[in-house]
Amino acid sequence: MSTATTSLSRSDRVGMYGTIVLGAIGVAVTVWVMITRLAEVLPGRDIPVLVPFVGETSTLPIGPGGAEVPVEVDQAIVTVSDPAPATLFALIAHPIVVGLAILAGILLLCLFCFNLARGRAFAASTVRIVLSGAVVLLVGWVLGSLFQTMGVNGTLAAVSDREYDGVLFQTDFTAVFGILALGAIGAAFQIGHRLQRETEGLV
């Protein structure tokens, strides 16, 4: 039995294909950012690492006549040379994992838009695309956070000779809301797919 389709207006189809074009641009930008970061990290020396801080202060020459003014530091770029092998591995793995997760997410988004443009909103493949997006986001978030934390803690250990206590775990919990949203969208499309199959069975 053929799968029923839901026709979109011409403007909606143009919007879907336009999103696919933007996705292609996003792929190019993501690859460029990943390669640029790996070029900084792979030599294993003078590696810039963005490090978060809590309750740390410093001074900046922003007062009258360049006077030093106390400021609170919540993040800074720390340069590490000759890091431990585990730290170097984490610094290399982080941009790769995050980059691949973004590329996979863009690809799934393009496939999703392509299905919508073809009027296959509630096809089984569309449901799988949405749920796969949630899985990709989850894996990328977990592994990306893990390698980022390992890299930051290893960097602080290297530059302080293990005398400075680094962060225990660093992550952006905004991704959790994205995972939950994709899960909810996937469930909604799954319900739509089931209702569509039941409707086709009555025809």
Short mmCIF file of C-alpha atoms in Angstrom, two decimals, residues 5-202:
data_model
loop_
_atom_site.label_atom_id
_atom_site.label_comp_id
_atom_site.label_asym_id
_atom_site.label_seq_id
_atom_site.Cartn_x
_atom_site.Cartn_y
_atom_site.Cartn_z
CA THR A 5 1.40 12.39 1.25
CA THR A 6 0.54 15.80 2.61
CA SER A 7 1.03 18.51 0.00
CA LEU A 8 2.75 21.72 0.99
CA SER A 9 2.26 25.07 -0.62
CA ARG A 10 4.90 26.27 -3.05
CA SER A 11 6.25 28.83 -0.58
CA ASP A 12 6.55 26.16 2.12
CA ARG A 13 8.47 23.89 -0.25
CA VAL A 14 10.78 26.77 -1.14
CA GLY A 15 11.36 27.33 2.57
CA MET A 16 12.23 23.65 3.09
CA TYR A 17 14.70 23.64 0.21
CA GLY A 18 16.12 26.96 1.41
CA THR A 19 16.79 25.35 4.79
CA ILE A 20 18.65 22.54 3.01
CA VAL A 21 20.85 25.13 1.28
CA LEU A 22 21.58 26.80 4.63
CA GLY A 23 22.40 23.36 6.00
CA ALA A 24 25.00 22.89 3.27
CA ILE A 25 26.57 26.21 4.27
CA GLY A 26 26.49 25.08 7.90
CA VAL A 27 28.37 21.91 6.92
CA ALA A 28 31.14 23.96 5.30
CA VAL A 29 31.42 26.28 8.32
CA THR A 30 31.45 23.35 10.75
CA VAL A 31 34.20 21.55 8.84
CA TRP A 32 36.26 24.76 8.70
CA VAL A 33 35.89 25.36 12.46
CA MET A 34 36.80 21.74 13.25
CA ILE A 35 39.88 21.78 11.02
CA THR A 36 40.99 25.14 12.43
CA ARG A 37 40.73 23.86 16.00
CA LEU A 38 42.54 20.63 15.18
CA ALA A 39 45.34 22.64 13.58
CA GLU A 40 45.76 24.43 16.92
CA VAL A 41 45.70 21.25 18.98
CA LEU A 42 47.48 18.55 16.96
CA PRO A 43 51.02 20.02 17.27
CA GLY A 44 50.70 19.47 21.04
CA ARG A 45 52.25 22.79 22.08
CA ASP A 46 51.00 26.32 22.79
CA ILE A 47 47.40 25.11 22.72
CA PRO A 48 44.80 27.78 23.61
CA VAL A 49 42.09 26.36 25.88
CA LEU A 50 38.99 28.22 27.04
CA VAL A 51 38.81 27.59 30.79
CA PRO A 52 35.85 28.50 33.04
CA PHE A 53 36.47 29.96 36.50
CA VAL A 54 34.28 30.46 39.56
CA GLY A 55 34.99 33.17 42.11
CA GLU A 56 38.32 34.23 40.58
CA THR A 57 39.42 37.85 40.25
CA SER A 58 42.09 39.64 38.27
CA THR A 59 42.91 43.18 37.17
CA LEU A 60 42.62 44.94 33.84
CA PRO A 61 44.07 48.34 32.79
CA ILE A 62 40.67 49.92 32.21
CA GLY A 63 40.80 52.67 34.81
CA PRO A 64 41.80 56.33 34.34
CA GLY A 65 45.19 56.56 32.67
CA GLY A 66 45.30 52.78 32.27
CA ALA A 67 45.00 52.09 35.98
CA GLU A 68 44.41 48.50 37.01
CA VAL A 69 40.81 47.76 37.99
CA PRO A 70 39.74 44.53 39.74
CA VAL A 71 37.43 42.36 37.63
CA GLU A 72 35.75 39.02 38.17
CA VAL A 73 36.86 36.31 35.76
CA ASP A 74 34.34 33.68 34.65
CA GLN A 75 36.41 32.34 31.75
CA ALA A 76 39.80 32.89 30.17
CA ILE A 77 41.99 31.42 27.45
CA VAL A 78 44.89 29.48 28.97
CA THR A 79 47.79 28.36 26.79
CA VAL A 80 49.17 24.91 27.58
CA SER A 81 52.34 23.37 26.20
CA ASP A 82 53.25 19.69 26.29
CA PRO A 83 50.02 18.50 27.99
CA ALA A 84 49.62 14.98 29.35
CA PRO A 85 48.65 12.35 26.74
CA ALA A 86 45.13 12.02 28.20
CA THR A 87 44.68 15.79 28.09
CA LEU A 88 45.93 16.01 24.50
CA PHE A 89 43.59 13.18 23.52
CA ALA A 90 40.63 15.01 25.09
CA LEU A 91 41.57 18.28 23.39
CA ILE A 92 41.73 16.48 20.03
CA ALA A 93 38.60 14.39 20.59
CA HIS A 94 36.40 17.31 21.68
CA PRO A 95 36.29 19.22 18.34
CA ILE A 96 35.96 15.94 16.43
CA VAL A 97 33.03 14.68 18.51
CA VAL A 98 31.25 18.04 18.54
CA GLY A 99 31.92 18.60 14.83
CA LEU A 100 30.65 15.16 13.82
CA ALA A 101 27.56 15.58 16.01
CA ILE A 102 26.80 18.92 14.36
CA LEU A 103 27.36 17.50 10.88
CA ALA A 104 25.09 14.54 11.64
CA GLY A 105 22.47 16.92 13.04
CA ILE A 106 22.60 19.11 9.93
CA LEU A 107 22.30 16.06 7.68
CA LEU A 108 19.27 14.82 9.60
CA LEU A 109 17.72 18.30 9.45
CA CYS A 110 18.20 18.38 5.68
CA LEU A 111 16.63 14.93 5.32
CA PHE A 112 13.75 16.06 7.53
CA CYS A 113 13.14 19.16 5.40
CA PHE A 114 13.41 17.07 2.23
CA ASN A 115 10.72 14.71 3.51
CA LEU A 116 8.48 17.63 4.43
CA ALA A 117 9.00 19.22 1.02
CA ARG A 118 7.88 15.95 -0.58
CA GLY A 119 4.78 15.90 1.61
CA ARG A 120 5.92 12.92 3.67
CA ALA A 121 5.57 14.50 7.10
CA PHE A 122 4.20 11.40 8.80
CA ALA A 123 6.20 8.77 6.94
CA ALA A 124 8.09 6.22 9.00
CA SER A 125 11.39 7.62 7.70
CA THR A 126 10.49 11.09 9.04
CA VAL A 127 9.82 9.65 12.50
CA ARG A 128 13.18 7.85 12.43
CA ILE A 129 14.95 11.05 11.37
CA VAL A 130 13.55 13.04 14.30
CA LEU A 131 14.32 10.33 16.86
CA SER A 132 17.80 9.87 15.38
CA GLY A 133 18.34 13.60 15.84
CA ALA A 134 17.59 13.26 19.55
CA VAL A 135 20.06 10.38 19.85
CA VAL A 136 22.78 12.28 17.98
CA LEU A 137 22.28 15.34 20.18
CA LEU A 138 22.41 13.20 23.33
CA VAL A 139 25.60 11.37 22.33
CA GLY A 140 27.29 14.56 21.14
CA TRP A 141 26.34 16.38 24.34
CA VAL A 142 27.55 13.62 26.68
CA LEU A 143 30.84 12.90 24.90
CA GLY A 144 31.49 16.57 24.10
CA SER A 145 30.99 17.56 27.74
CA LEU A 146 33.20 14.70 28.92
CA PHE A 147 36.12 15.54 26.62
CA GLN A 148 35.75 19.27 27.29
CA THR A 149 35.96 18.71 31.04
CA MET A 150 38.94 16.37 30.66
CA GLY A 151 40.72 18.94 28.50
CA VAL A 152 40.03 21.83 30.87
CA ASN A 153 41.06 19.93 34.01
CA GLY A 154 44.16 18.58 32.30
CA THR A 155 45.11 22.07 31.13
CA LEU A 156 44.77 23.51 34.63
CA ALA A 157 46.78 20.62 36.06
CA ALA A 158 49.54 21.19 33.52
CA VAL A 159 49.89 24.94 34.00
CA SER A 160 49.57 24.81 37.82
CA ASP A 161 51.62 21.66 38.40
CA ARG A 162 48.43 20.13 39.86
CA GLU A 163 48.17 22.82 42.54
CA TYR A 164 44.93 24.38 41.24
CA ASP A 165 41.60 22.59 41.61
CA GLY A 166 39.79 22.58 38.30
CA VAL A 167 36.13 22.07 37.50
CA LEU A 168 34.69 18.65 38.28
CA PHE A 169 32.37 18.59 35.28
CA GLN A 170 31.53 21.22 32.69
CA THR A 171 28.52 21.10 30.41
CA ASP A 172 25.79 23.19 28.84
CA PHE A 173 22.43 21.89 30.00
CA THR A 174 20.69 23.82 27.21
CA ALA A 175 21.20 20.71 25.09
CA VAL A 176 18.93 18.78 27.46
CA PHE A 177 15.98 20.94 26.44
CA GLY A 178 16.81 20.29 22.78
CA ILE A 179 16.88 16.54 23.43
CA LEU A 180 13.54 16.67 25.24
CA ALA A 181 12.04 18.82 22.47
CA LEU A 182 13.19 16.42 19.74
CA GLY A 183 11.85 13.50 21.75
CA ALA A 184 8.46 15.20 22.05
CA ILE A 185 8.43 16.08 18.34
CA GLY A 186 9.38 12.52 17.46
CA ALA A 187 6.53 11.18 19.62
CA ALA A 188 4.09 13.56 17.92
CA PHE A 189 5.21 12.48 14.45
CA GLN A 190 5.00 8.84 15.53
CA ILE A 191 1.40 9.37 16.60
CA GLY A 192 0.70 11.09 13.28
CA HIS A 193 2.29 8.20 11.42
CA ARG A 194 0.14 5.67 13.30
CA LEU A 195 -3.04 7.68 12.69
CA GLN A 196 -2.18 7.95 9.01
CA ARG A 197 -1.71 4.20 8.70
CA GLU A 198 -5.02 3.59 10.46
CA THR A 199 -6.73 6.06 8.11
CA GLU A 200 -5.22 4.35 5.08
CA GLY A 201 -6.55 1.04 6.38
CA LEU A 202 -10.08 2.44 6.40
#
